[in-house]
Coordinates of C-alpha atoms and ligand atoms in Angstrom, one line a residue:
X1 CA -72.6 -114.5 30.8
X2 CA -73.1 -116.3 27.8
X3 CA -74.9 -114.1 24.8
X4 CA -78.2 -115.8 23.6
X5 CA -77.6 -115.2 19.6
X6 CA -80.6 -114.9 17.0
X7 CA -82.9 -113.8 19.8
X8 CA -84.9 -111.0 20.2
X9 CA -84.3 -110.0 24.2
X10 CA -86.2 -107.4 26.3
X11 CA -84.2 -105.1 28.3
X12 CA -84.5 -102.1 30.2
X13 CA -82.3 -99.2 29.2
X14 CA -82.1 -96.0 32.2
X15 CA -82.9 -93.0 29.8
X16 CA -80.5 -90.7 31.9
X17 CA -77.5 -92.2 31.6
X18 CA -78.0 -95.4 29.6
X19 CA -77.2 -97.8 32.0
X20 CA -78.9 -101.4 31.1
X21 CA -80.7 -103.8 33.5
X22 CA -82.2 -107.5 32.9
X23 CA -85.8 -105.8 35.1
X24 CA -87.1 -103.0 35.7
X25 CA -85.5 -100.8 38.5
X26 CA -87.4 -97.4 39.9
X27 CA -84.2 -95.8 40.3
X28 CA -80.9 -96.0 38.3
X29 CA -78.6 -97.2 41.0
X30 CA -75.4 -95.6 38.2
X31 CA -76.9 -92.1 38.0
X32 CA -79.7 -92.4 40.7
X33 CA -82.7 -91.0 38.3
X34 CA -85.8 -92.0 39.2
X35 CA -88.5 -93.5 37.0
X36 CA -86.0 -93.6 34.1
X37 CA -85.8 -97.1 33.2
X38 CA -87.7 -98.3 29.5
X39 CA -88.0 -101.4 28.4
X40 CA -86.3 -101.8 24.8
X41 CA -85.8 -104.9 22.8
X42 CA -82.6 -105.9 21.4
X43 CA -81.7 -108.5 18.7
X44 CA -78.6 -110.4 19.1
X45 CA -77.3 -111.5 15.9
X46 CA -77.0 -115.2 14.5
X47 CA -73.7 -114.4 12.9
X48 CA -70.6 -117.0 14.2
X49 CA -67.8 -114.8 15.5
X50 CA -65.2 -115.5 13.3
X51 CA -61.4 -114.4 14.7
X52 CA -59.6 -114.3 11.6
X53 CA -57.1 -110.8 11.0
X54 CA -58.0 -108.7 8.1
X55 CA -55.5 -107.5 6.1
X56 CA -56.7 -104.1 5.5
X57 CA -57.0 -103.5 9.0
X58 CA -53.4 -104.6 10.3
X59 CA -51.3 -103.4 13.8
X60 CA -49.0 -101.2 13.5
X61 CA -45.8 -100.9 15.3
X62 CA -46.6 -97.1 17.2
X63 CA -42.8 -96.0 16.2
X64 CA -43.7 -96.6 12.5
X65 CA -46.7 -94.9 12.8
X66 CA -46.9 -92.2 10.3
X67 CA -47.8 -88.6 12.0
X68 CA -51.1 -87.6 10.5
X69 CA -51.3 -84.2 9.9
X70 CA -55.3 -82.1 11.1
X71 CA -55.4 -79.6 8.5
X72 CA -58.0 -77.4 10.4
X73 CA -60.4 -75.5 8.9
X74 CA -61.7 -72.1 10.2
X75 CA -65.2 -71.2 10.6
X76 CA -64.6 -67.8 11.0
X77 CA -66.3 -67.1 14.5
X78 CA -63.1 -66.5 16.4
X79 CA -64.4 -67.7 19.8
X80 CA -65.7 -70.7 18.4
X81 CA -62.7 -71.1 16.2
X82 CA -60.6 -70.7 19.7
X83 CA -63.0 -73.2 22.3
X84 CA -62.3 -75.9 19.5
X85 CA -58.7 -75.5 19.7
X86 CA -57.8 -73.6 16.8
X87 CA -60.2 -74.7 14.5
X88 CA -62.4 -77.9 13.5
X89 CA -60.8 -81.1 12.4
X90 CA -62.3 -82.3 9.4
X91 CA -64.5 -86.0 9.8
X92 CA -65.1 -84.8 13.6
X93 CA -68.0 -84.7 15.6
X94 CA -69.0 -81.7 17.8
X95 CA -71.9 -81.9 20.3
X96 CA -73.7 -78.8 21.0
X97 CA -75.3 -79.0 24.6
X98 CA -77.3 -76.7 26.0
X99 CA -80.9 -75.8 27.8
X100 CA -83.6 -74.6 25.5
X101 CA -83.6 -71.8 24.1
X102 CA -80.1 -70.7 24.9
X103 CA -79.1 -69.9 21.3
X104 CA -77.4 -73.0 19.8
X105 CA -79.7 -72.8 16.8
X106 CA -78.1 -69.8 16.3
X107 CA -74.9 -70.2 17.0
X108 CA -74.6 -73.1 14.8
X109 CA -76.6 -71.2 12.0
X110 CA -74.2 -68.2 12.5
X111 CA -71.5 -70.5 12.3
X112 CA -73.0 -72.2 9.1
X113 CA -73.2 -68.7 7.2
X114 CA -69.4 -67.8 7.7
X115 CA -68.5 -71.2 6.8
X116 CA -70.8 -71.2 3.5
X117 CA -69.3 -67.7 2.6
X118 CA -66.3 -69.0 2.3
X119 CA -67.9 -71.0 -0.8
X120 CA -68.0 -74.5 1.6
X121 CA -71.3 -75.7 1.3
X122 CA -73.2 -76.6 4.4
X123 CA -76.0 -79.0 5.4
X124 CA -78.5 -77.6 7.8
X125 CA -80.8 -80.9 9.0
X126 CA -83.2 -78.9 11.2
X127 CA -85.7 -82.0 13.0
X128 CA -87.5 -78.9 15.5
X129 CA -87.9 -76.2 12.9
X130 CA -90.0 -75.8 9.7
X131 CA -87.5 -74.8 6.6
X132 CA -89.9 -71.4 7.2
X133 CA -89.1 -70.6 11.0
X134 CA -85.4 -71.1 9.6
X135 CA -85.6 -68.6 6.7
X136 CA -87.0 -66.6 9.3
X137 CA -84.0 -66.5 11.7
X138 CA -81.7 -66.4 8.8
X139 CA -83.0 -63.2 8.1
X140 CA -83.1 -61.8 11.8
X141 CA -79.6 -62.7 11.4
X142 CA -79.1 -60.9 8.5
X143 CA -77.7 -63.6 6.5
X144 CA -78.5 -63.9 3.0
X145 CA -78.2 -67.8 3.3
X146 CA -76.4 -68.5 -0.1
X147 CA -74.5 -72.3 0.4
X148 CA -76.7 -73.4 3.1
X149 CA -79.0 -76.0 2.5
X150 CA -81.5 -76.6 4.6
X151 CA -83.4 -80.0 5.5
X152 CA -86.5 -80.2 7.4
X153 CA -85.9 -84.2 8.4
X154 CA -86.0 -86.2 11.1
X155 CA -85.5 -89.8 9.2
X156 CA -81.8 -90.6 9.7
X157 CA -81.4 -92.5 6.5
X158 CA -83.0 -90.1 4.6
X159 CA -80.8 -87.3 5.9
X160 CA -77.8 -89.7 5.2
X161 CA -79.2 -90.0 2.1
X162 CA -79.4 -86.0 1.2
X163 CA -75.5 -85.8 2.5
X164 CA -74.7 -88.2 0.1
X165 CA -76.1 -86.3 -2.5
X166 CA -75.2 -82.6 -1.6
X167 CA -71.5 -84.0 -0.4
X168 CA -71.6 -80.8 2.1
X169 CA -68.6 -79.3 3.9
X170 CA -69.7 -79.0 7.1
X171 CA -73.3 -80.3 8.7
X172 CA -75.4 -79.5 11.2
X173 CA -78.1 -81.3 13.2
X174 CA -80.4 -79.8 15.2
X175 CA -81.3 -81.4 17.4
X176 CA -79.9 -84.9 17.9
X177 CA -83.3 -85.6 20.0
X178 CA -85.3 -85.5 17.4
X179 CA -83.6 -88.2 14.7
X180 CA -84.8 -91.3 14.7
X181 CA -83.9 -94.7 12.9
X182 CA -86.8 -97.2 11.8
X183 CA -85.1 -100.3 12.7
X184 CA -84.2 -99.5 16.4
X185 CA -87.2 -99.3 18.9
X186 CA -87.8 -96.2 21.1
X187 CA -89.3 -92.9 20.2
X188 CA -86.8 -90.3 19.1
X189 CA -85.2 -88.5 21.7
X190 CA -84.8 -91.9 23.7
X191 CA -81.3 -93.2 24.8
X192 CA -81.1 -96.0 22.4
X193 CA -82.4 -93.7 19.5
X194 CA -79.8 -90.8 20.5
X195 CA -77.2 -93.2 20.6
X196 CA -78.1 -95.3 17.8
X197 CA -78.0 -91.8 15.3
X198 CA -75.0 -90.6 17.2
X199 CA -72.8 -93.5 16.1
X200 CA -74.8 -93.4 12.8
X201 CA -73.4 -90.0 12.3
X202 CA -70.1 -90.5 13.5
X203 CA -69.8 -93.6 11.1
X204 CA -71.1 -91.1 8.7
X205 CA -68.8 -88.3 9.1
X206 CA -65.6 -89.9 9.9
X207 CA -66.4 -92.0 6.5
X208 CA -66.4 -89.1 4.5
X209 CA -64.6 -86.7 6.0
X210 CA -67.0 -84.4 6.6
X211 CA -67.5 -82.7 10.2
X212 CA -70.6 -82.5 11.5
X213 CA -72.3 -80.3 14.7
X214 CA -75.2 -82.0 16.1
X215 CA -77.0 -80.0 18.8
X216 CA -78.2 -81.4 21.9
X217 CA -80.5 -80.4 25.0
X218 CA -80.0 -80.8 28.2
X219 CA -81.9 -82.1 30.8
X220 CA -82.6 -80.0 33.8
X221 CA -80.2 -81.4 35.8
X222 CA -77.6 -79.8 33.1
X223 CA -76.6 -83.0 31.7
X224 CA -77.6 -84.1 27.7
X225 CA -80.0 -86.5 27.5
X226 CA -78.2 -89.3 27.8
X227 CA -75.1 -87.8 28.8
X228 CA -72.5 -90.4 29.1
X229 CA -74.1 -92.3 26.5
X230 CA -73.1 -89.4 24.3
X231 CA -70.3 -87.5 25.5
X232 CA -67.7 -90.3 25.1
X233 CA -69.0 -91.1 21.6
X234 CA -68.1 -87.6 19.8
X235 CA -65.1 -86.1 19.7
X236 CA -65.5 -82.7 21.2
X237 CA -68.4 -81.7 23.7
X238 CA -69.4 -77.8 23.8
X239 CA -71.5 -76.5 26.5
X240 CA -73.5 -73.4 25.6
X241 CA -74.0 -71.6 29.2
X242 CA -76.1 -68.5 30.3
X243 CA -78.1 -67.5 33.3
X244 CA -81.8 -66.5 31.6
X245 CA -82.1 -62.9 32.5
X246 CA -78.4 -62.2 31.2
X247 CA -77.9 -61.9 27.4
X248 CA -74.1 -63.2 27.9
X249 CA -73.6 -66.9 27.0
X250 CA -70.5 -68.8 27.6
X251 CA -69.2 -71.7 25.1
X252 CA -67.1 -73.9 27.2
X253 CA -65.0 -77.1 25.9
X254 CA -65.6 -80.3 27.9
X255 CA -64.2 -82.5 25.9
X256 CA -62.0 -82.2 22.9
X257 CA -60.0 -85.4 21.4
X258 CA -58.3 -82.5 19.0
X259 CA -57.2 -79.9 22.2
X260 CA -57.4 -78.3 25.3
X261 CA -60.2 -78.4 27.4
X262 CA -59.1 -74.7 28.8
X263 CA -60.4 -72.4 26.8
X264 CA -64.1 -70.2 26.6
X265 CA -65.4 -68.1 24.6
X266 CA -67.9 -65.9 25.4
X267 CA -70.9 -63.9 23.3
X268 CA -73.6 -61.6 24.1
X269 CA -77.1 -62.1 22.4
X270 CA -78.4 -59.3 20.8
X271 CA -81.0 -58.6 18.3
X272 CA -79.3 -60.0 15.5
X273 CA -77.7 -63.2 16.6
X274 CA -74.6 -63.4 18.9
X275 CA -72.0 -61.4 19.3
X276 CA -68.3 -62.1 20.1
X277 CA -67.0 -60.5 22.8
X278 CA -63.3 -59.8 22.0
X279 CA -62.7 -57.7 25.2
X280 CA -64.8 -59.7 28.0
X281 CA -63.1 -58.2 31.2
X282 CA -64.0 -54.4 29.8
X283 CA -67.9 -55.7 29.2
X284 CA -68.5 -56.9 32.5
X285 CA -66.9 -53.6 34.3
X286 CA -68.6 -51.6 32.6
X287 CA -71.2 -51.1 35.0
X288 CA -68.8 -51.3 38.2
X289 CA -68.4 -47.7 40.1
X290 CA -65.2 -47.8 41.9
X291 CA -65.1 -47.7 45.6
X292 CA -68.5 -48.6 46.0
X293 CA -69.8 -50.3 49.6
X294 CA -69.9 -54.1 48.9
X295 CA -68.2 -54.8 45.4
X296 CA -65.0 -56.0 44.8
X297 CA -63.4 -57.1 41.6
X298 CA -61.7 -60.1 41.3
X299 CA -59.8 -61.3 38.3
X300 CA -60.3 -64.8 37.5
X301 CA -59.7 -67.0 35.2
X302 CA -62.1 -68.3 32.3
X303 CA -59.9 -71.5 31.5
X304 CA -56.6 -70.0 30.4
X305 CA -58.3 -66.6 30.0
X306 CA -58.2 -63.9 33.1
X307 CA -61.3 -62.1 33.1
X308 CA -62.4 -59.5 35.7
X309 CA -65.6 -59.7 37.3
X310 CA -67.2 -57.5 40.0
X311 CA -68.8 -59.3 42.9
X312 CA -71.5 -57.8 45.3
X313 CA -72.6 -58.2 48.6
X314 CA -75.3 -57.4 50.6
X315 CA -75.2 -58.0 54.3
X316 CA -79.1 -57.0 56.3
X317 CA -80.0 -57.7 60.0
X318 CA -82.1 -61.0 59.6
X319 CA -86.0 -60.0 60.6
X320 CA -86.9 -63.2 61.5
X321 CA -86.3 -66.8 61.3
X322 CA -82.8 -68.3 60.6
X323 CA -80.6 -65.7 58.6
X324 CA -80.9 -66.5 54.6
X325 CA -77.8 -67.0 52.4
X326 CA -78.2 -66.5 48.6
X327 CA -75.8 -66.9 46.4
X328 CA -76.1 -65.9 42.5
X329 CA -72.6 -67.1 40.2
X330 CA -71.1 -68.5 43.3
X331 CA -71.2 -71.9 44.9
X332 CA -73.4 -72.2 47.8
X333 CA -71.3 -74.3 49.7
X334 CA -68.9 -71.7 49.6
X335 CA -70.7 -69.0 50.8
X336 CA -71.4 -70.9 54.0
X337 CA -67.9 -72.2 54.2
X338 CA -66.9 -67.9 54.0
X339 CA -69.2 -66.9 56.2
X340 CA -68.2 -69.4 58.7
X341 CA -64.4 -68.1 58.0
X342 CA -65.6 -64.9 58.8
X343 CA -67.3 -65.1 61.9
X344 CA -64.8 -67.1 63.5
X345 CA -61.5 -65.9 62.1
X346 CA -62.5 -62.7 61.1
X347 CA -64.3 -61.5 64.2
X348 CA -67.4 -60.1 61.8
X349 CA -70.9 -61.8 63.4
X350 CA -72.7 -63.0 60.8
X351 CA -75.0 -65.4 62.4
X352 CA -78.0 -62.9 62.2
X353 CA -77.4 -61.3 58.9
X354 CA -79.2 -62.1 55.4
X355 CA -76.3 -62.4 53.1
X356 CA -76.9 -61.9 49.4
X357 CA -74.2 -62.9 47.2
X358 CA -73.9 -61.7 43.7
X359 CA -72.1 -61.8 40.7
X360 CA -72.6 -59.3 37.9
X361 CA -73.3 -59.9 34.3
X362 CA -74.8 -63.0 35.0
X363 CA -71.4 -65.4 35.0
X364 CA -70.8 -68.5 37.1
X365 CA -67.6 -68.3 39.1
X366 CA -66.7 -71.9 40.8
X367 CA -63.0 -71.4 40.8
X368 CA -61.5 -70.4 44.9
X369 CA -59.6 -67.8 43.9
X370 CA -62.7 -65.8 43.6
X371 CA -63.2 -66.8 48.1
X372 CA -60.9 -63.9 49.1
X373 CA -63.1 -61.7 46.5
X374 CA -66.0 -63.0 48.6
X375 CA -65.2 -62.5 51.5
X376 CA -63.9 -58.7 51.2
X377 CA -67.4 -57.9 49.4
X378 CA -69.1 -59.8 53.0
X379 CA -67.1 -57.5 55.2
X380 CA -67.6 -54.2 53.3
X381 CA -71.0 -54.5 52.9
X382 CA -71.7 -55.7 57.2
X383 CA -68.9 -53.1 58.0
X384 CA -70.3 -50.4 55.2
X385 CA -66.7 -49.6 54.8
X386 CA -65.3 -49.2 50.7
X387 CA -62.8 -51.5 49.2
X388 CA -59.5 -49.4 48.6
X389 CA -59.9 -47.5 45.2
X390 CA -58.6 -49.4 42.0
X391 CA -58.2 -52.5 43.9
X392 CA -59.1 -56.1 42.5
X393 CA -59.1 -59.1 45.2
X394 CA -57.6 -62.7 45.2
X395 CA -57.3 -65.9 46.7
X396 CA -58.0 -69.0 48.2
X397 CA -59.2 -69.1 51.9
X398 CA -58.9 -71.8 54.1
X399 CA -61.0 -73.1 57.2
X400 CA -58.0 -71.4 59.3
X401 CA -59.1 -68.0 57.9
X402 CA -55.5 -68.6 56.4
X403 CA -54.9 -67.5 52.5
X404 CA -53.9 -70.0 49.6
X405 CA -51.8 -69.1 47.0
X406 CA -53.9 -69.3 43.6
X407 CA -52.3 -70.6 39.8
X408 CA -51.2 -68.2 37.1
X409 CA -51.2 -65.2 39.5
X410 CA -49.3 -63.1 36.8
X411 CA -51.8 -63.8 34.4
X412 CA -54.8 -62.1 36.8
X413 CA -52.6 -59.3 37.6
X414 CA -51.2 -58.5 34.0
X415 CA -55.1 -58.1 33.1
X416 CA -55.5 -55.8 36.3
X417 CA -53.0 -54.1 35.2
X418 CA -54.5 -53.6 31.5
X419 CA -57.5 -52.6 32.7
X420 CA -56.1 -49.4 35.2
X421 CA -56.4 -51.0 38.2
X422 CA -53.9 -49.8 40.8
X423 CA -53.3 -52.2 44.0
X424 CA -53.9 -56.1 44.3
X425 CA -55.1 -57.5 47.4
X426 CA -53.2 -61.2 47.6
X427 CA -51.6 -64.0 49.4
X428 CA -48.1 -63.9 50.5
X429 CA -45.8 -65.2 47.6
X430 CA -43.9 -68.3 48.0
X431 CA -40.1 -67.0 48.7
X432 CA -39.0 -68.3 45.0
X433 CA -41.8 -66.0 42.8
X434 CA -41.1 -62.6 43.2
X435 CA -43.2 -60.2 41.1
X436 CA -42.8 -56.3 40.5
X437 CA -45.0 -54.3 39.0
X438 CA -44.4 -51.1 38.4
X439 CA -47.9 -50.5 37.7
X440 CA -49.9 -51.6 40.5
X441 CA -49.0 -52.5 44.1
X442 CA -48.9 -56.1 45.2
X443 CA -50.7 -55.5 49.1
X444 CA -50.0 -59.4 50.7
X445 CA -52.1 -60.9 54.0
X446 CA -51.4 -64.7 55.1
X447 CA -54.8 -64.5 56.7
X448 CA -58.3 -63.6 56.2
X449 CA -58.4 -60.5 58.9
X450 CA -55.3 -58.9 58.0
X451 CA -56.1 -59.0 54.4
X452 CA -59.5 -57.2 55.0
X453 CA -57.5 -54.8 57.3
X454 CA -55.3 -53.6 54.5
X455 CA -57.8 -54.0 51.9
X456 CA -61.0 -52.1 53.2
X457 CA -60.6 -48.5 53.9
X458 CA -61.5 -47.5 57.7
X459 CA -62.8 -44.4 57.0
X460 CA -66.0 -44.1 55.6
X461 CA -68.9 -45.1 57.8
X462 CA -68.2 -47.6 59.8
X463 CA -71.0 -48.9 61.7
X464 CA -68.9 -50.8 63.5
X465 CA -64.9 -51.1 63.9
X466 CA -62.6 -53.6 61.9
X467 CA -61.5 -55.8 64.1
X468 CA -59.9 -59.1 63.4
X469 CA -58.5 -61.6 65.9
X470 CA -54.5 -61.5 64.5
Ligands
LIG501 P1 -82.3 -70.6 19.8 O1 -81.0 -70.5 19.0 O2 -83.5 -71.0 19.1 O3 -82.0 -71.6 21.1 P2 -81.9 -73.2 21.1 O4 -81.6 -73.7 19.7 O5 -80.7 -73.4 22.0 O6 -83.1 -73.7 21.7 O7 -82.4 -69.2 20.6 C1 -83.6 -68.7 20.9 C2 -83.5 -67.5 21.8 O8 -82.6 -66.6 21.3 C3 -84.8 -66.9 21.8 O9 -85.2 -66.7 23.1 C4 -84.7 -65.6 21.1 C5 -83.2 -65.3 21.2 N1 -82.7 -64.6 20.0 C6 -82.2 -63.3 20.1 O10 -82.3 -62.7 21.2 N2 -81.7 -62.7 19.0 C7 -81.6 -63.3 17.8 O11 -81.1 -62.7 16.8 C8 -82.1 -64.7 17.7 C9 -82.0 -65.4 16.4 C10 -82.6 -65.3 18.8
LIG502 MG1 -82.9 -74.8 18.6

């Protein structure tokens, strides 16, 4: 298609995902939002294209490429310092995402103060909150706020403007949704806006070397405004997770240009701010009571971190009406894909019990090593029967009711280990790994029934026998 230069052109722009159409469309046929299309005008500029090389700008031959070197800096929050790989690169972008209200105000002005005590000044450009509301938190958090500067603006060029001026170490925008630029149409928080100041700021930072956290909400859905208009702009994305009724928030790395994508870290809110939580696995035990009908511990892994978590089951008679499956921290898909394992390999009828799924603490677990974990917490609840004492559970389960190995096994176990637990309910090893512990017992099942045969104890109550079909 040939571009129509020095004209001013209407298009429409899907909000959700920024995908651009010549009319108006009721549903983005890229991201399948409904509704989301705006119309936006664009100019084209007059300017000739002119192919001519620069000779600033000149290819280089890859082999002659000099290695750069990405002195990082520390901010001083360990598990931030460890989700970004060690550290932020100076002139990057970081994008903050996150639902409302989930702490990344806080996080980044936490993350601010450790930064400024280390005599780095920083830029706080806060577009939601009145410089008041942020004195205010400030001094929940119990910062004294010396080498933070704060900026109630939500005029991109006049925020530029300031930076130029206070030549900060670090900044920090909260929220991208609310900066806006003059000369591009939209209200702030649309996609051309948060794109337009996106780039804006990356121009900005990688310019002067500066990085810069902007902070971003996402939409229900769980995606930022304008997701993949955004994500593949900065250079690292940062998910700030947490279920609402649980004061533990997860910061996970979705994209990082500068590392791995693998790591977590994990902080509890409390009254002042949020608090790392150096020992994860020992916080979310803390409530688990060995033995008990129904929970299991399974150790997983949080990227390349094992963590324990307890899961619980609940198994009742349905009353009425189809049987009800909820799952809390699980996949729902799974539980039904369990279940079904269970009634039809295991031998334990399901098909009229309520199953209640939880997992404790308030963390999401999608990974299938946690399915064997699942399962075991099913049957001991429906068979009222305890899990073995000091036991953790793992392991993939297949349609088959057969077990699947799971990665970094010696991980898992090594934390089981560290936190006293005493046998490990597993798949069979493949012939070439051979692991012995002397300090816990490695109990191995190739399928479903024999594994909750050796794992479950039969004495207890048991309403009904443990029976499997192998
Ligand atoms: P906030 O950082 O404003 O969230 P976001 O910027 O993601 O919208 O966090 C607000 C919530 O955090 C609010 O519900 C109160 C709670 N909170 C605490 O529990 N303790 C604290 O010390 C602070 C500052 C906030
Ligand atoms: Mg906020």
């Amino acid at each position: 298609m040939k571009p129509i230069r020095g004209k001013s052109k209407s298009i429409f722009v899907c909000q959700q995902c920024g995908k651009e159409s010549a009319k108006w469309l009721g549903r983005c046929p890229n991201c399948q939002a409904w509704n989301s299309f705006v119309e936006t005008t664009v100019t084209l500029s007059r300017a000739s294209p002119h192919w001519l090389p620069t000779r600033e700008n000149r290819p280089q031959e890859l082999s002659q490429v000099e290695k750069g070197s990405f002195p990082r800096f520390h901010l001083g929050l360990a598990e931030m310092d460890r989700v970004l790989g060690g550290g932020l690169v100076p002139g990057s972008l970081v994008l903050i995402g996150g639902e409302p209200g989930i702490g990344k105000s806080t996080l980044l002005l936490q993350a601010s103060a450790m930064v400024a005590e280390n005599n780095k000044p920083v830029a706080y450009v806060s577009g939601e909150e009145s410089i008041n509301q942020v004195k205010l938190r400030a001094e929940r958090l119990g910062m004294g706020g010396k080498g933070i500067f704060i900026l109630s603006e939500t005029n991109l060029p006049t925020v530029l403007g300031w930076l130029e001026e206070l030549s900060p170490s670090l900044v920090v925008i909260d929220s991208i949704q609310t900066m806006y630029l003059e000369n591009i149409s939209g209200t702030p928080g649309s996609i051309t806006q948060i794109r337009e100041c996106t780039l804006e700021l990356m121009h900005w930072a990688k310019q002067n070397n500066v990085s810069a956290f902007i902070a971003g909400h996402v939409t229900k859905e769980g995606a930022i405004a304008g997701p993949g208009a955004l994500e593949h702009i900065v250079d690292v994305v940062l998910y700030l997770e947490g279920e609402p009724f649980s004061s533990y928030r997860v910061l996970r790395s979705v994209k990082n240009r500068f590392g791995s994508t693998n790591e977590v870290g994990i902080f509890e809110m409390s009254h002042n701010g949020l608090v790392e939580v150096s020992n994860p696995s020992q916080v979310f035990l803390s409530k688990y009571s060995d033995a008990a009908i129904g929970s299991v511990v399974v150790p997983t892994l949080e990227g390349s971190r094992p963590l324990l978590v307890e899961i619980q089951a609940l198994t009742t008679p349905a009353s009425f009406g189809p049987p009800r499956r909820i799952a809390n921290g699980i996949d729902f898909n799974r539980l039904l894909l369990i279940s079904a394992v269970l009634t039809k390999r295991a031998g334990i009828r399901l098909s009229n019990q309520d199953i209640i799924v939880n997992v404790t603490g308030g963390l999401k677990v999608n990974e299938p090593a946690v399915d064997l974990g699942i399962a075991s917490a099913i049957a001991s609840s429906f068979h009222d029967s305890k899990p073995l004492p000091k036991l953790v559970v793992l392991g993939e389960v297949g349609l088959n009711g057969e077990l699947r190995a799971v990665s970094q096994i010696e991980r898992r176990v090594t934390e089981a280990i560290r936190l006293g637990f005493k046998s490990c309910l597993m798949p069979k090893l493949p012939s070439q790994l051979s692991l012995d512990y002397a300090d816990i017992q490695l109990i191995q099942a190739s399928s479903v029934a024999e594994a909750l045969r050796l794992g479950l104890s039969r004495r207890g109550h048991s309403a009904s026998p443990l029976k499997g079909e192998d």
